Amino acid sequence: MMNGTIRKAAVIGSGIMGSQIAAHLANVGIPTLLLDIVPKELSEEEARKGLALDNPAVRNRYAASAIAKLAKIKPAPLYDPSFASRITPGNLEDDLSQIAHVDWIIEVVVENLDVKKSLFEKIEQYSKPGTIITSNTSGISIDAMAEGRSAEFQKQFLGTHFFNPPRYMKLLELVPGEHTDPELVQSMKQFCERVLGKGVVIAKDTPNFIGNRIGTYGLLVTLQEMQKNGGYTVEEVDAVTGPAMGRPKSATFRTLDLVGLDTFIHVADNVFHQIEEGAEKEVFRTPEVLKGMAQRKWLGEKSGQGFYRKVKGEKGNEILALNLETLDYAVQQKPKGASLEAAKAAKGTTEKTKAMISGKDRYAQLAWNILKQVLIYSADKVGEISDSIQDIDDAMKWGFSWDLGPFETWDAIGLVRSVERMEAEGLLVPAWVKSWIAAGNTSFYKKDSGSLYTANISTGQFKEVKHVPEIISLRNLKEQNKIVKGNSGASLIDLGDGVACLEFHSPNNAIGEDILSMISQSVDEVGRNFEGMVIANQGKNFCVGANIMLLLMEAQDEEWDEIDNIIHTFQSTMFKLKHSLKPVVASPHKMCLGGGVEACMPADLVLANAETYYGLVEVGVGLIPAGGGCKELTQRASQSVKLTGSDLQPYITQIFETVGMAKVSTSGHDAKRLGYLRATDRVVASQDHSIYEAKQAVLGLARSGYEPIPHDKIQVVGSEGKAVLQLGALGMKQSGYLSDHDLLIAKKLAHVLAGGDVPAGTLVTEQYMLDLEREAFLSLCGEPKTQQRMQHMLTKGKALRN
């Protein structure tokens, strides 16, 4: 194998990581064999059933049980629960010979070198020549595991360190051994990026590789700074080391609670026992406070308490924080300080970090004391853990959710100025950094003529980052003056080859007048001068919906004509988009809600990222979809009935339940199950490749002789069907599931989805359905309880039941 395709895989070890790696392989359509050891004794349930130890159900128990548990784990490891059928359970005694039929074998057993070596000896006996064999170790030497194996085995062997949970964490570290085929490493990198949707970095075979080496160091120096200077609480440290410094909300101690203190200590010990005596070794020595907590079994979330503990109080659940001096818990306090406030007020990670470390208070001092050590350590490890500063940066962003990697952070705060400050404080800055600055360089990264360059320490020169055609950066294209049209909310960007991309870039990508105007202009522009259009962006979320604030303000001012005009403009823009003269492909990712879904529905094809959370959620703010969402779903149901001759009512009832309960998909595949996506729509695993894939889809549609979507009439269930829907809603009200206002919304929704008070089977136009949507939406805007729901969503970020 390595023609770029892995058709079948085997995962050995069905623990948390093994089963979830198998689940992710199943997610992308790779049938996977999951093997584990044979149980030595019957479980109570097996004994009650009268099973014997030689029964296959008993012998495969560990793997089969792990597969069954996948459906219960939160967050879900599978894109769709049905994908569990792609995983076959087995055991190492009866089924190891089956690995002769797979292309990739992943070992995920206990982190013990002897156990792993013994297993690889057996694997070599059964695997076919050319099979890729990898270990998911988090820190054991690749070469040590391959010792004693054949040259062929060592050529095909490397580390593939998935971060937990494998579905959601982008980082995958590839760790070649001394004898690993370099071509295999590159092929695996491309495969794991494109097919598995991972961000891949190449790590050297050193303790803990890249991410855990620097991440563990950062957490330990944070704890040491806290104890060295004294007086800092757990809450204060987390306030400093979270979003204020471009790090995740879990910051330091919440992260340790999530990881598990036992796991963290194991990772730290792995470095401690493998490096030479000195200052670095002392950093990785487990602090006594962590040892004490581990002895008490205060391991974090897995044990119910760690640095934080949730308890039930008079006002509901309360979060208590641990006092590391007394080991007592108390209600957590929110830290306040000038530097924290300055960081909070600053825009963007660069400005936040600058504000945090340049202050004069104790929080600024803590931030700087931590950051300077992490930056110096990262620079000191270049060449040892990786030759690429970009891989180090990417590892920390993808594996630890940092907004900026260490070298990007150094550039952000000012390389020359910060090094001067470090040296003035007596720190030893790595020689290569000082040489780099002495050569006249003021940053580790630079852009020139649209190309990105990074520092190459082996040459002392900038090195151009290889452009990957399949990864399209809209930011780079805009820097290259590829914007065709634009305003404050959206831009039309030339992707090349006759394809344009409509990018939303308003706050939260919420749809307002500016985006609607640019959609309309883009349809005209593409119709004249392009082969087709992609709708995509590279923001945190694709689109959170329409601008609720604007609607609420207009409703409170009783500007009904203005609201009617807003909805009419939204509807007419989506109608124009749907009937574009050129093909349109939408590529949503992450949160795509309400109006965002309605902006995708008119497209000829939707290529959703696997991690797309997609749904019409207007009911949550007391409204119904009115940008064409109801019309589109009803029309699709009508088209299905026309093709199959089946009854329309069940389709409409399902839509009523989905929209009425504001269901949101848990993945792109789940959006298909819910009926938001069509059978012809597709799911793409890699968000990095999604715009490229959408562009290719546009070109494919254009080359196949594209014809605009026809103006088909819609068959509706009418007044009879409406009665069925409303009866169901009334039953839910009587059972206590709906409030009076919920019932009012449900009746309005039923009226629209049924096509109003016309006879069942009536054929209506798209505009007729849009008019029903708009009338219902407008009437609900006038309801005080709907306005309360809108206000609550804006202020609290969650739905109000009133």
Short mmCIF file of C-alpha atoms in Angstrom, two decimals, residues 453-629:
data_model
loop_
_atom_site.label_atom_id
_atom_site.label_comp_id
_atom_site.label_asym_id
_atom_site.label_seq_id
_atom_site.Cartn_x
_atom_site.Cartn_y
_atom_site.Cartn_z
CA TYR A 453 8.34 32.34 5.07
CA THR A 454 9.57 30.90 8.37
CA ALA A 455 12.91 30.90 10.13
CA ASN A 456 15.13 27.93 9.24
CA ILE A 457 17.65 27.49 12.04
CA SER A 458 19.85 25.09 10.06
CA THR A 459 20.59 27.76 7.44
CA GLY A 460 19.93 30.93 9.41
CA GLN A 461 17.74 32.10 6.54
CA PHE A 462 14.01 32.40 5.89
CA LYS A 463 12.48 29.40 4.15
CA GLU A 464 9.37 29.59 2.01
CA VAL A 465 6.49 27.48 3.30
CA LYS A 466 5.46 25.11 0.54
CA HIS A 467 2.10 26.05 -0.93
CA VAL A 468 -0.41 23.20 -0.90
CA PRO A 469 -2.91 23.81 -3.74
CA GLU A 470 -5.61 21.82 -1.92
CA ILE A 471 -5.49 24.21 1.05
CA ILE A 472 -6.95 27.58 0.09
CA SER A 473 -6.46 30.57 2.40
CA LEU A 474 -9.00 33.33 1.87
CA ARG A 475 -6.83 35.70 3.91
CA ASN A 476 -3.90 35.14 1.57
CA LEU A 477 -6.08 35.69 -1.48
CA LYS A 478 -7.34 38.97 -0.05
CA GLU A 479 -3.76 40.04 0.64
CA GLN A 480 -3.08 39.32 -3.04
CA ASN A 481 -5.87 41.73 -4.03
CA LYS A 482 -8.20 38.98 -5.23
CA ILE A 483 -11.32 40.69 -3.85
CA VAL A 484 -13.81 41.24 -6.67
CA LYS A 485 -16.43 43.00 -4.57
CA GLY A 486 -16.86 43.64 -0.88
CA ASN A 487 -18.53 45.52 1.93
CA SER A 488 -18.46 45.44 5.74
CA GLY A 489 -20.28 42.11 5.93
CA ALA A 490 -19.02 40.00 3.03
CA SER A 491 -16.57 39.79 0.15
CA LEU A 492 -16.52 38.06 -3.22
CA ILE A 493 -13.04 36.61 -3.75
CA ASP A 494 -11.54 35.20 -6.94
CA LEU A 495 -10.41 31.61 -6.25
CA GLY A 496 -9.00 31.21 -9.74
CA ASP A 497 -10.08 28.89 -12.57
CA GLY A 498 -13.29 30.86 -13.01
CA VAL A 499 -14.65 30.25 -9.50
CA ALA A 500 -15.47 32.94 -6.94
CA CYS A 501 -15.97 32.56 -3.20
CA LEU A 502 -18.55 34.53 -1.22
CA GLU A 503 -17.09 35.01 2.26
CA PHE A 504 -19.10 36.26 5.25
CA HIS A 505 -17.05 38.33 7.72
CA SER A 506 -19.54 40.28 9.81
CA PRO A 507 -19.42 39.91 13.64
CA ASN A 508 -20.18 36.22 14.30
CA ASN A 509 -20.93 36.05 10.57
CA ALA A 510 -24.52 37.03 11.43
CA ILE A 511 -26.57 37.84 8.33
CA GLY A 512 -27.63 41.46 7.98
CA GLU A 513 -28.35 43.89 5.17
CA ASP A 514 -24.69 44.08 4.14
CA ILE A 515 -24.38 40.31 3.61
CA LEU A 516 -27.72 40.14 1.76
CA SER A 517 -26.61 42.96 -0.52
CA MET A 518 -23.32 41.19 -1.28
CA ILE A 519 -25.11 37.88 -1.99
CA SER A 520 -27.30 39.64 -4.54
CA GLN A 521 -24.36 41.46 -6.14
CA SER A 522 -22.32 38.24 -6.20
CA VAL A 523 -25.03 36.31 -8.05
CA ASP A 524 -25.02 39.03 -10.72
CA GLU A 525 -21.22 39.20 -10.91
CA VAL A 526 -20.79 35.44 -11.09
CA GLY A 527 -23.54 35.18 -13.68
CA ARG A 528 -21.59 37.56 -15.92
CA ASN A 529 -17.94 36.70 -15.31
CA PHE A 530 -17.45 33.36 -13.54
CA GLU A 531 -18.13 29.66 -13.95
CA GLY A 532 -19.75 29.42 -10.54
CA MET A 533 -19.55 30.33 -6.86
CA VAL A 534 -18.59 28.83 -3.51
CA ILE A 535 -20.18 30.13 -0.30
CA ALA A 536 -17.64 29.60 2.49
CA ASN A 537 -15.56 31.35 5.09
CA GLN A 538 -12.77 30.53 7.50
CA GLY A 539 -14.20 32.14 10.60
CA LYS A 540 -14.71 30.33 13.90
CA ASN A 541 -18.27 29.47 12.78
CA PHE A 542 -19.88 29.57 9.36
CA CYS A 543 -22.89 31.64 10.43
CA VAL A 544 -24.84 31.96 13.68
CA GLY A 545 -27.99 33.16 11.90
CA ALA A 546 -29.67 36.48 11.20
CA ASN A 547 -29.08 39.69 13.13
CA ILE A 548 -31.50 39.20 16.05
CA MET A 549 -30.51 42.50 17.67
CA LEU A 550 -31.75 44.46 14.67
CA LEU A 551 -35.04 42.54 14.57
CA LEU A 552 -35.62 43.05 18.29
CA MET A 553 -34.98 46.78 18.08
CA GLU A 554 -37.40 47.14 15.18
CA ALA A 555 -40.02 45.04 16.97
CA GLN A 556 -39.73 47.05 20.17
CA ASP A 557 -40.16 50.23 18.12
CA GLU A 558 -43.14 48.61 16.35
CA GLU A 559 -41.56 49.20 12.96
CA TRP A 560 -43.58 46.45 11.32
CA ASP A 561 -43.10 47.73 7.77
CA GLU A 562 -39.35 47.72 8.32
CA ILE A 563 -39.40 44.13 9.63
CA ASP A 564 -41.55 43.09 6.69
CA ASN A 565 -39.02 44.69 4.36
CA ILE A 566 -36.10 42.94 6.11
CA ILE A 567 -37.73 39.52 5.72
CA HIS A 568 -38.81 40.24 2.15
CA THR A 569 -35.23 41.23 1.29
CA PHE A 570 -33.88 38.05 2.91
CA GLN A 571 -36.38 35.88 1.03
CA SER A 572 -35.88 37.54 -2.35
CA THR A 573 -32.09 37.30 -1.96
CA MET A 574 -32.24 33.58 -1.19
CA PHE A 575 -34.67 33.09 -4.09
CA LYS A 576 -32.25 34.86 -6.41
CA LEU A 577 -29.39 32.74 -5.10
CA LYS A 578 -31.32 29.53 -5.69
CA HIS A 579 -32.11 30.39 -9.29
CA SER A 580 -28.62 31.65 -10.12
CA LEU A 581 -27.53 31.22 -13.74
CA LYS A 582 -24.31 29.59 -12.54
CA PRO A 583 -23.76 26.71 -10.09
CA VAL A 584 -23.45 27.46 -6.38
CA VAL A 585 -21.84 25.18 -3.76
CA ALA A 586 -22.09 25.98 -0.04
CA SER A 587 -19.41 24.80 2.38
CA PRO A 588 -20.56 25.29 6.00
CA HIS A 589 -18.51 24.41 9.08
CA LYS A 590 -18.95 24.41 12.87
CA MET A 591 -22.04 26.42 13.90
CA CYS A 592 -24.40 27.00 10.98
CA LEU A 593 -27.73 28.04 12.41
CA GLY A 594 -31.01 29.63 11.35
CA GLY A 595 -30.30 32.10 8.55
CA GLY A 596 -26.95 30.39 7.97
CA VAL A 597 -28.78 27.19 7.04
CA GLU A 598 -31.17 29.20 4.85
CA ALA A 599 -28.15 30.68 3.05
CA CYS A 600 -26.92 27.14 2.26
CA MET A 601 -30.26 25.62 1.25
CA PRO A 602 -30.50 27.43 -2.13
CA ALA A 603 -27.14 26.00 -3.24
CA ASP A 604 -27.01 23.28 -5.88
CA LEU A 605 -24.81 21.27 -3.54
CA VAL A 606 -23.80 21.53 0.11
CA LEU A 607 -20.36 20.20 1.06
CA ALA A 608 -20.58 20.31 4.85
CA ASN A 609 -17.54 19.85 7.03
CA ALA A 610 -17.86 16.77 9.22
CA GLU A 611 -17.92 19.03 12.29
CA THR A 612 -20.93 21.07 11.20
CA TYR A 613 -23.66 21.77 13.73
CA TYR A 614 -26.54 22.62 11.45
CA GLY A 615 -30.12 23.52 12.28
CA LEU A 616 -33.11 25.83 11.93
CA VAL A 617 -33.31 27.14 15.47
CA GLU A 618 -35.65 30.13 15.13
CA VAL A 619 -38.25 28.55 17.41
CA GLY A 620 -35.72 29.01 20.23
CA VAL A 621 -36.22 32.77 19.97
CA GLY A 622 -39.97 32.56 19.50
CA LEU A 623 -39.98 32.74 15.70
CA ILE A 624 -40.10 30.39 12.72
CA PRO A 625 -37.70 30.13 9.77
CA ALA A 626 -38.70 32.81 7.26
CA GLY A 627 -35.72 33.12 4.92
CA GLY A 628 -36.99 30.24 2.81
CA GLY A 629 -36.17 27.44 5.24
#
